[in-house]
Coordinates of C-alpha atoms in Angstrom, one line a residue:
Chain A
M1 CA 122.5 123.8 52.7
Q2 CA 119.7 124.4 55.0
K3 CA 120.5 124.1 58.6
T4 CA 117.7 122.6 60.8
E5 CA 117.8 123.6 64.4
K6 CA 116.7 120.8 66.7
T7 CA 115.5 121.8 70.1
K8 CA 114.4 119.1 72.5
K9 CA 110.8 119.4 73.7
P10 CA 110.5 120.1 77.4
I11 CA 108.5 117.7 79.6
Y12 CA 104.8 118.6 79.4
F13 CA 103.7 120.4 82.6
G14 CA 100.9 117.8 83.0
W15 CA 103.5 115.3 84.0
Y16 CA 104.6 117.6 86.9
V17 CA 101.0 117.8 88.0
C18 CA 100.8 114.0 87.8
A19 CA 104.0 113.7 89.8
A20 CA 102.7 116.0 92.4
T21 CA 99.4 114.1 92.7
V22 CA 101.4 110.8 92.9
F23 CA 103.3 112.1 95.9
I24 CA 100.2 113.5 97.5
G25 CA 98.4 110.2 97.1
F26 CA 101.4 108.3 98.3
V27 CA 101.7 110.2 101.6
S28 CA 98.0 110.8 102.3
I29 CA 97.0 107.1 101.8
G30 CA 100.1 106.1 103.8
A31 CA 99.2 108.3 106.7
R32 CA 95.7 106.8 106.8
N33 CA 96.7 103.2 106.2
S34 CA 99.1 103.4 109.1
F35 CA 96.2 103.7 111.6
G36 CA 96.4 99.9 112.2
V37 CA 99.9 100.2 113.4
F38 CA 98.9 102.5 116.2
V39 CA 96.0 100.4 117.6
I40 CA 98.0 98.2 119.9
P41 CA 100.3 100.9 121.6
M42 CA 97.4 103.3 122.0
S43 CA 95.1 100.6 123.4
E44 CA 97.7 99.5 125.8
E45 CA 98.4 103.0 127.1
F46 CA 94.8 104.0 127.6
G47 CA 93.4 100.5 128.4
W48 CA 91.0 100.7 125.5
S49 CA 89.6 97.5 124.0
R50 CA 90.2 96.9 120.3
F51 CA 86.6 97.3 119.6
T52 CA 86.6 100.8 121.2
V53 CA 89.5 101.9 118.9
S54 CA 87.8 100.4 115.9
I55 CA 84.9 102.8 116.4
A56 CA 87.2 105.6 115.3
A57 CA 88.4 103.6 112.3
A58 CA 84.8 102.6 111.4
L59 CA 83.7 106.2 111.5
G60 CA 86.6 107.1 109.4
V61 CA 85.5 104.6 106.7
F62 CA 82.0 105.9 106.7
T63 CA 83.0 109.6 106.7
N64 CA 85.5 109.1 104.0
G65 CA 83.1 107.2 101.8
L66 CA 80.1 109.5 102.3
I67 CA 82.1 112.8 102.0
Q68 CA 83.5 111.9 98.5
P69 CA 80.6 113.1 96.4
F70 CA 80.5 116.4 98.3
M71 CA 84.3 116.8 97.9
G72 CA 83.8 116.0 94.2
Q73 CA 81.2 118.7 94.0
L74 CA 83.6 121.1 95.6
F75 CA 86.3 120.0 93.1
D76 CA 84.0 120.8 90.2
R77 CA 82.9 124.2 91.6
T78 CA 86.0 125.7 93.3
G79 CA 88.7 123.8 91.5
G80 CA 91.1 121.0 92.4
R81 CA 94.0 123.2 93.5
K82 CA 92.3 124.9 96.4
L83 CA 90.6 121.7 97.5
I84 CA 93.7 119.6 97.4
L85 CA 95.8 122.2 99.2
A86 CA 93.2 122.7 102.0
G87 CA 92.7 118.9 102.3
L88 CA 96.4 118.2 102.6
F89 CA 96.9 121.0 105.2
A90 CA 93.9 119.7 107.3
L91 CA 95.1 116.1 107.0
G92 CA 98.7 117.0 108.0
V93 CA 97.6 119.1 111.0
S94 CA 95.0 116.6 112.2
T95 CA 97.5 113.8 111.9
I96 CA 99.9 115.8 114.1
L97 CA 97.1 116.5 116.5
L98 CA 96.5 112.8 117.0
A99 CA 99.7 112.9 119.0
L100 CA 97.7 114.8 121.7
T101 CA 95.1 112.0 122.1
F102 CA 94.0 111.8 125.7
H103 CA 90.6 110.3 125.4
I104 CA 88.8 108.0 123.0
L105 CA 86.4 110.8 122.0
F106 CA 89.3 112.8 120.9
L107 CA 90.5 110.0 118.7
I108 CA 87.1 109.4 117.3
F109 CA 86.7 113.1 116.5
M110 CA 90.2 113.7 115.1
F111 CA 90.6 110.5 113.1
G112 CA 87.0 109.5 112.5
F113 CA 85.8 112.9 111.4
V114 CA 88.5 115.5 110.8
A115 CA 91.3 113.4 109.2
S116 CA 88.9 111.3 107.2
M117 CA 87.0 114.3 105.8
A118 CA 90.3 116.0 105.1
Q119 CA 91.5 113.0 103.1
G120 CA 88.5 113.4 100.8
G121 CA 90.3 116.5 99.3
P122 CA 93.3 114.8 97.9
A123 CA 91.4 111.5 97.3
L124 CA 92.0 109.6 94.0
S125 CA 88.5 110.4 92.6
N126 CA 89.6 114.1 92.7
T127 CA 93.2 113.7 91.5
A128 CA 91.8 111.4 88.7
A129 CA 89.4 114.2 87.7
L130 CA 92.4 116.6 87.6
M131 CA 94.4 114.2 85.4
A132 CA 91.4 114.0 83.1
R133 CA 91.7 117.7 82.5
W134 CA 95.4 117.6 81.7
F135 CA 95.4 114.5 79.6
K136 CA 93.2 113.1 76.9
R137 CA 95.1 110.6 74.9
K138 CA 97.2 109.5 77.9
R139 CA 94.4 109.9 80.4
A140 CA 94.2 106.3 81.6
T141 CA 98.0 106.2 81.9
A142 CA 98.2 109.3 84.1
I143 CA 95.3 108.0 86.3
S144 CA 96.9 104.5 86.5
I145 CA 100.2 106.1 87.7
N146 CA 98.2 107.8 90.5
A147 CA 96.4 104.5 91.4
A148 CA 99.7 102.6 91.5
A149 CA 101.1 105.3 93.8
L150 CA 98.3 104.5 96.4
S151 CA 99.4 100.9 96.5
L152 CA 103.0 101.9 96.8
G153 CA 102.1 104.4 99.5
G154 CA 100.5 101.6 101.6
L155 CA 103.5 99.3 101.1
I156 CA 106.1 101.9 102.0
M157 CA 104.5 104.3 104.5
V158 CA 103.0 101.6 106.7
P159 CA 106.4 99.8 107.4
F160 CA 107.9 103.3 107.8
S161 CA 105.3 104.0 110.5
M162 CA 106.0 100.7 112.2
Y163 CA 109.7 101.4 112.4
L164 CA 109.1 105.0 113.5
L165 CA 106.9 103.7 116.2
Q166 CA 109.5 101.2 117.3
A167 CA 112.2 103.8 117.3
T168 CA 110.2 106.5 119.2
S169 CA 106.7 106.5 120.7
W170 CA 103.2 106.5 119.1
R171 CA 102.9 110.3 119.8
I172 CA 106.1 111.1 118.0
A173 CA 105.2 108.7 115.2
W174 CA 101.9 110.6 114.6
V175 CA 103.8 113.9 114.5
G176 CA 106.3 112.4 112.0
L177 CA 103.5 111.1 109.7
G178 CA 101.8 114.5 109.9
I179 CA 105.0 116.3 109.0
I180 CA 105.5 114.0 106.0
V181 CA 101.9 114.8 104.8
L182 CA 102.7 118.6 105.2
T183 CA 105.9 118.2 103.1
S184 CA 103.7 117.5 100.1
L185 CA 102.2 121.0 100.4
P186 CA 105.0 122.9 98.6
L187 CA 105.0 120.4 95.8
A188 CA 101.2 120.7 95.5
Y189 CA 101.4 124.5 95.7
F190 CA 103.9 124.8 92.9
F191 CA 102.7 122.1 90.5
I192 CA 99.0 121.7 90.9
R193 CA 97.3 123.8 88.3
E194 CA 93.6 123.5 87.3
R195 CA 93.9 123.0 83.6
P196 CA 96.4 123.2 80.8
E197 CA 94.6 126.1 79.1
D198 CA 95.5 128.3 82.2
M199 CA 99.1 127.9 81.3
G200 CA 98.7 128.4 77.5
L201 CA 99.0 124.6 77.0
N202 CA 96.9 121.9 75.4
P203 CA 95.9 118.6 76.9
D204 CA 98.8 116.0 76.5
G205 CA 101.1 118.9 75.6
D206 CA 99.9 118.8 72.0
P207 CA 100.9 121.7 69.7
T208 CA 98.2 124.0 68.5
P209 CA 97.6 123.4 64.8
P210 CA 96.8 126.2 62.4
S211 CA 93.5 127.8 63.4
N212 CA 92.0 127.6 59.8
G213 CA 92.4 123.8 59.6
P214 CA 90.1 121.1 60.7
A215 CA 92.2 119.9 63.6
P216 CA 91.0 122.5 66.2
R217 CA 87.6 121.1 65.8
A218 CA 88.9 117.6 66.6
R219 CA 90.3 118.9 69.9
E220 CA 87.0 120.5 70.8
L221 CA 85.1 117.3 70.2
K222 CA 82.4 116.5 72.6
G223 CA 80.9 113.1 73.4
P224 CA 77.1 112.8 72.9
L225 CA 76.6 112.3 76.7
E226 CA 78.9 115.0 77.9
V227 CA 77.2 116.6 80.9
E228 CA 77.3 119.9 82.8
T229 CA 75.9 118.4 86.1
W230 CA 76.2 115.0 87.7
R231 CA 72.4 114.5 87.7
E232 CA 72.3 114.4 83.9
S233 CA 74.8 111.5 83.8
F234 CA 72.6 109.3 85.9
K235 CA 69.9 109.5 83.2
S236 CA 72.0 107.4 80.8
A237 CA 73.0 103.8 80.8
P238 CA 76.9 103.9 80.8
I239 CA 77.2 105.4 84.3
W240 CA 74.9 102.6 85.8
Q241 CA 76.9 100.0 83.9
M242 CA 80.2 101.4 85.3
A243 CA 78.9 102.0 88.8
G244 CA 77.3 98.6 88.9
S245 CA 80.5 96.8 87.9
Y246 CA 82.5 99.1 90.3
F247 CA 80.2 98.0 93.1
V248 CA 81.2 94.4 92.3
C249 CA 84.8 95.5 92.2
G250 CA 84.4 96.8 95.8
T251 CA 82.7 93.5 96.9
T252 CA 85.4 91.3 95.5
T253 CA 88.5 93.3 96.6
F254 CA 87.4 94.3 100.1
V255 CA 86.2 90.9 101.0
L256 CA 89.6 89.5 100.3
S257 CA 91.5 92.3 102.1
V258 CA 89.8 91.1 105.2
H259 CA 89.2 87.4 104.8
F260 CA 92.0 86.1 102.5
I261 CA 94.6 85.4 105.2
P262 CA 92.1 83.7 107.6
F263 CA 90.8 81.7 104.6
A264 CA 94.3 80.6 103.6
I265 CA 95.1 79.6 107.2
E266 CA 91.8 78.0 108.2
D267 CA 90.5 76.6 104.9
R268 CA 93.8 75.7 103.1
G269 CA 95.8 75.0 106.2
I270 CA 98.9 77.0 105.5
S271 CA 100.9 79.1 108.0
G272 CA 100.2 82.8 108.7
A273 CA 103.6 83.8 107.3
T274 CA 103.0 81.9 104.0
A275 CA 99.5 83.4 103.7
A276 CA 101.0 86.9 104.3
T277 CA 103.7 86.2 101.7
I278 CA 101.0 85.3 99.1
F279 CA 99.0 88.4 100.0
G280 CA 102.0 90.7 99.9
Y281 CA 102.9 89.2 96.5
M282 CA 99.4 89.9 95.2
M283 CA 99.6 93.5 96.5
G284 CA 102.9 94.0 94.7
L285 CA 101.4 92.8 91.5
N286 CA 98.6 95.2 91.6
I287 CA 101.0 98.1 91.0
I288 CA 102.0 96.4 87.7
G289 CA 98.4 95.6 86.9
A290 CA 97.3 99.2 87.4
L291 CA 100.1 100.7 85.3
G292 CA 99.6 98.1 82.6
A293 CA 95.9 98.6 82.4
G294 CA 96.3 102.4 81.9
L295 CA 99.0 102.0 79.3
L296 CA 97.2 99.3 77.3
S297 CA 94.0 101.2 77.3
D298 CA 95.6 104.4 76.0
K299 CA 97.8 102.6 73.4
L300 CA 95.3 100.1 72.0
R301 CA 92.0 101.8 72.9
G302 CA 88.9 99.9 73.8
T303 CA 88.8 100.8 77.5
K304 CA 85.6 99.0 78.2
N305 CA 87.1 95.8 76.7
W306 CA 90.0 96.0 79.1
L307 CA 87.7 96.7 81.9
A308 CA 85.6 93.6 81.1
L309 CA 88.8 91.5 80.8
V310 CA 89.9 92.6 84.2
Y311 CA 86.6 91.5 85.8
L312 CA 86.8 88.3 83.8
M313 CA 90.3 87.7 85.0
R314 CA 89.3 88.3 88.6
G315 CA 86.3 85.9 88.2
F316 CA 88.7 83.2 86.8
A317 CA 91.1 83.9 89.8
Y318 CA 88.2 83.3 92.2
V319 CA 87.3 80.0 90.4
C320 CA 91.0 78.9 90.9
L321 CA 90.9 79.9 94.5
L322 CA 87.7 77.9 95.2
T323 CA 88.5 74.8 93.1
I324 CA 92.2 74.2 93.5
D325 CA 92.4 73.0 97.1
S326 CA 96.2 73.5 97.7
V327 CA 98.8 76.2 98.2
A328 CA 99.3 76.2 94.4
G329 CA 95.7 77.4 94.0
L330 CA 96.4 80.3 96.3
W331 CA 99.5 81.3 94.3
I332 CA 97.6 81.0 91.0
F333 CA 94.8 83.1 92.5
A334 CA 97.3 85.7 93.8
T335 CA 99.0 86.0 90.4
I336 CA 95.8 86.5 88.4
A337 CA 93.9 88.5 90.9
G338 CA 97.0 90.7 91.7
F339 CA 97.0 92.1 88.2
S340 CA 93.3 92.9 88.3
W341 CA 93.2 94.3 91.8
V342 CA 93.6 98.1 91.1
A343 CA 93.3 97.9 87.3
T344 CA 89.6 98.7 87.4
L345 CA 90.2 102.1 88.9
P346 CA 92.1 103.9 86.1
L347 CA 89.9 102.2 83.5
T348 CA 86.7 103.2 85.2
S349 CA 87.9 106.8 85.9
S350 CA 89.2 107.4 82.3
L351 CA 86.1 105.9 80.7
T352 CA 83.8 108.1 82.9
A353 CA 85.8 111.1 81.7
D354 CA 85.7 110.0 78.1
V355 CA 81.9 109.5 78.2
Y356 CA 80.7 112.3 80.5
G357 CA 83.4 115.0 80.0
I358 CA 85.2 116.8 82.8
R359 CA 82.8 119.4 83.9
A360 CA 81.1 117.3 86.6
L361 CA 83.7 114.6 86.8
G362 CA 84.7 115.2 90.4
T363 CA 81.1 114.6 91.6
I364 CA 80.4 111.7 89.3
S365 CA 83.7 110.0 90.3
G366 CA 82.8 110.6 94.0
I367 CA 79.5 108.9 93.6
T368 CA 80.9 105.9 91.7
F369 CA 83.5 105.6 94.4
M370 CA 80.7 105.5 97.0
F371 CA 79.2 102.6 95.1
H372 CA 82.5 100.8 95.3
Q373 CA 82.7 101.5 99.1
F374 CA 79.2 100.3 99.7
G375 CA 79.8 97.1 97.8
G376 CA 83.0 96.5 99.8
F377 CA 81.3 97.2 103.1
G378 CA 78.3 94.9 102.4
S379 CA 80.4 92.0 101.1
V380 CA 82.7 92.0 104.1
L381 CA 79.7 92.0 106.5
L382 CA 78.0 89.3 104.5
A383 CA 81.2 87.2 104.4
G384 CA 81.7 87.5 108.1
L385 CA 78.1 86.6 108.8
L386 CA 78.1 83.6 106.4
F387 CA 81.4 82.4 107.9
D388 CA 79.8 82.5 111.4
I389 CA 76.8 80.4 110.1
T390 CA 78.6 77.9 107.8
G391 CA 82.1 77.8 109.4
S392 CA 83.7 78.3 105.9
Y393 CA 84.5 81.0 103.4
V394 CA 83.5 78.9 100.4
L395 CA 79.9 80.2 100.2
P396 CA 80.6 84.0 100.6
F397 CA 83.6 83.8 98.2
S398 CA 81.4 81.9 95.7
I399 CA 78.7 84.5 95.9
V400 CA 81.0 87.4 95.2
A401 CA 82.8 85.4 92.5
V402 CA 79.6 84.8 90.6
L403 CA 79.0 88.6 90.6
L404 CA 82.1 89.2 88.6
F405 CA 80.8 87.6 85.4
P406 CA 77.7 89.9 85.1
A407 CA 80.1 92.8 86.0
A408 CA 82.3 91.8 83.0
I409 CA 79.2 91.7 80.8
S410 CA 78.1 95.0 82.1
A411 CA 81.4 96.6 81.3
Y412 CA 81.7 95.0 77.9
S413 CA 78.2 96.1 76.9
I414 CA 79.0 99.8 77.3
N415 CA 78.7 101.4 73.9
E416 CA 82.0 103.1 74.0
R417 CA 82.3 103.7 70.3
K418 CA 79.0 105.7 70.4
Y419 CA 79.6 107.6 73.6
S420 CA 83.3 108.0 74.2
V421 CA 84.9 111.2 73.0
R422 CA 87.9 109.2 71.8
Y423 CA 85.7 107.7 69.0
Q424 CA 84.0 110.9 67.9
T425 CA 85.1 112.2 64.5
P426 CA 85.3 115.8 63.5
V427 CA 82.9 117.3 61.1
T428 CA 85.3 118.7 58.5
T429 CA 82.7 120.6 56.6
A430 CA 81.9 122.8 59.6
A431 CA 85.6 123.6 60.1
A432 CA 86.0 124.4 56.5
G433 CA 83.1 126.7 56.5
D434 CA 84.6 129.1 59.0
Chain B
M1 CA 83.1 89.0 115.8
A2 CA 86.8 89.0 115.1
W3 CA 86.1 89.5 111.4
L4 CA 84.3 92.7 112.1
F5 CA 87.2 94.2 113.9
S6 CA 89.7 93.1 111.2
F7 CA 87.3 94.5 108.6
I8 CA 87.2 97.9 110.2
L9 CA 91.0 98.1 110.5
A10 CA 91.7 96.5 107.2
H11 CA 89.6 99.2 105.5
Q12 CA 92.2 101.7 106.5
G13 CA 94.3 99.9 103.9
D14 CA 95.3 96.5 102.7
A15 CA 98.7 96.7 104.2
A16 CA 97.3 97.1 107.7
D17 CA 96.5 93.5 108.0
P18 CA 98.3 92.3 111.1
E19 CA 99.7 89.2 109.5
L20 CA 100.9 91.1 106.5
L21 CA 102.5 93.8 108.7
H22 CA 104.3 91.2 110.7
W23 CA 105.5 89.5 107.5
I24 CA 106.7 92.9 106.0
K25 CA 108.6 93.7 109.2
E26 CA 110.3 90.3 109.3
R27 CA 111.4 90.6 105.7
L28 CA 112.7 94.2 106.3
D29 CA 114.5 93.1 109.4
Q30 CA 116.2 90.3 107.4
I31 CA 117.2 92.8 104.6
F32 CA 118.5 95.6 106.8
G33 CA 119.5 93.8 109.9
T34 CA 119.9 97.1 111.6
G35 CA 118.1 99.2 114.3
P36 CA 114.8 100.9 113.6
W37 CA 116.4 104.3 113.3
A38 CA 118.5 103.2 110.3
V39 CA 115.4 101.9 108.6
V40 CA 113.5 105.1 109.4
A41 CA 116.3 107.2 108.0
L42 CA 116.5 105.1 104.9
M43 CA 112.8 105.0 104.2
G44 CA 112.4 108.7 105.1
L45 CA 115.1 109.5 102.6
V46 CA 113.3 107.5 99.9
I47 CA 110.0 109.3 100.7
I48 CA 111.5 112.8 100.6
S49 CA 113.6 112.0 97.5
I50 CA 110.3 111.8 95.4
P51 CA 109.4 115.6 95.6
A52 CA 113.1 116.4 95.5
F53 CA 113.5 114.5 92.2
V54 CA 110.4 116.3 90.7
V55 CA 111.8 119.7 91.6
I56 CA 115.3 118.9 90.3
V57 CA 113.8 117.7 87.0
Y58 CA 111.7 120.8 86.7
L59 CA 114.7 123.1 87.3
L60 CA 116.8 121.2 84.9
Q61 CA 114.2 121.6 82.2
A62 CA 114.0 125.4 82.7
K63 CA 116.3 126.1 79.7
R64 CA 114.3 123.8 77.4
R65 CA 111.0 125.5 78.5
S66 CA 112.3 129.0 77.8
A67 CA 113.6 127.9 74.4
A68 CA 110.5 126.1 73.3
P69 CA 107.5 128.1 72.0
Q70 CA 104.3 127.8 73.9
P71 CA 101.8 125.6 72.0
N72 CA 99.2 128.4 72.0
Q73 CA 101.6 131.1 71.0
G74 CA 100.8 130.6 67.4
T75 CA 97.0 130.9 67.9
Q76 CA 97.5 133.9 70.2
K77 CA 99.7 135.6 67.7
Y78 CA 97.1 134.9 65.0
E79 CA 94.4 136.3 67.1
K80 CA 96.5 139.4 67.9
D81 CA 97.3 140.0 64.3
S82 CA 93.6 139.6 63.3
M83 CA 92.6 142.2 66.0
E84 CA 95.3 144.6 64.8
E85 CA 94.1 144.2 61.2
F86 CA 90.5 144.7 62.3
H87 CA 91.4 148.0 64.2
H88 CA 93.4 149.1 61.2
R89 CA 90.4 148.6 58.9
V90 CA 88.1 150.4 61.4
R91 CA 90.4 153.4 61.5

């Protein structure tokens, strides 16, 4: 009787890399999101107006958005490990140094420039590019876990900062946040590795098949649009289709981050607490939406179809928001929009990697992220301006809502079957001829 | 211009909306009903438990990792054998 020895397979190292980037995203976004908590105590101590403090925050937004393509380029050239470690160290130290704030210029410099630039290192566009190296079949899932961690970081780290501030002082709270960011350094040091090949592994932890069979060819498959430099990618249609719809994603999410609660209070006549409850519920759902989008896209394929569906869902949610003039309309909107809120991120990132490969992915993702930020920035300004003119949010919300339908068409019309590496088939004759 | 201010701050993160922050704090106060230090300690523990969990799992998996062959070992062995055969033929 033949005895078969069964040994359980160890967890693929890529999942440790994923866990490390999850924690990195969690703490770094949390430290950054907590800025709002510090505005009142710092303003009160120094006698600054809120507008003065907002200069630091505004500079932070611009710096962080503009730096992303450059950080992406650094990622592609020097590697993710060095960039993430350096970014985390600089973010942790600059957060601690915020405790020494004595003048508004110091705050502007330290938060608006140093911390915001440092945050570009461990930003999601880079960690998503890292995930794309470690995963192929489970790429969207790994990226979606990272995206969900950002939402979770905001929801846990911000209240943590609030209580820390209440228990101590704003100076100690900054130090505490900085220390938490620095605690992610050992994890990043031990677990962040550039690519599976460096550790003798294959993407997804797949075993290496016999070298004389056709399978190795399948693993080395390339998409027809795979690029060496980011410039090449912008000569083809899919990147414009993705960046265009991502721009709309920015316009439709940012505008609500800012104007949803005022809209619910002023246009729908509900209390601030109820408005916040609905918004909090929507933010909670986005974690499930992000994870679900990644899993479904990997299991059932058709990333661009899921992406189009997400935009369509969000468009439908906006229609409900604008046409159902009651609290029920807000809840329906929050339910549908909540699932679609962050879901675009893992889908866009994984589709970008599937079409353009991973060599220039950091830069390409950084640029598409910039499109997203520009869309968000423009929409919020436009919504505020139109609200001042018309006295209602109906017109600005209608404009951004209308954009979601061409965005869905744009995503749906991406020729994924032709360009995505997932749909390429190996040429068996070439393999056999070796 | 209030919207401009709220925009700038809200871009630091969705959860930074003042109404939402107030709501979160009220809910947490209801849940915990204790002083801020207790909540800080509890949340701090939750945050730190994430990397601790990752390290523990990695260490627990050490035995399995050493027992399982590396995916590329087969290929490397094949390449090594091929090189040895090549050198043998040259000699």
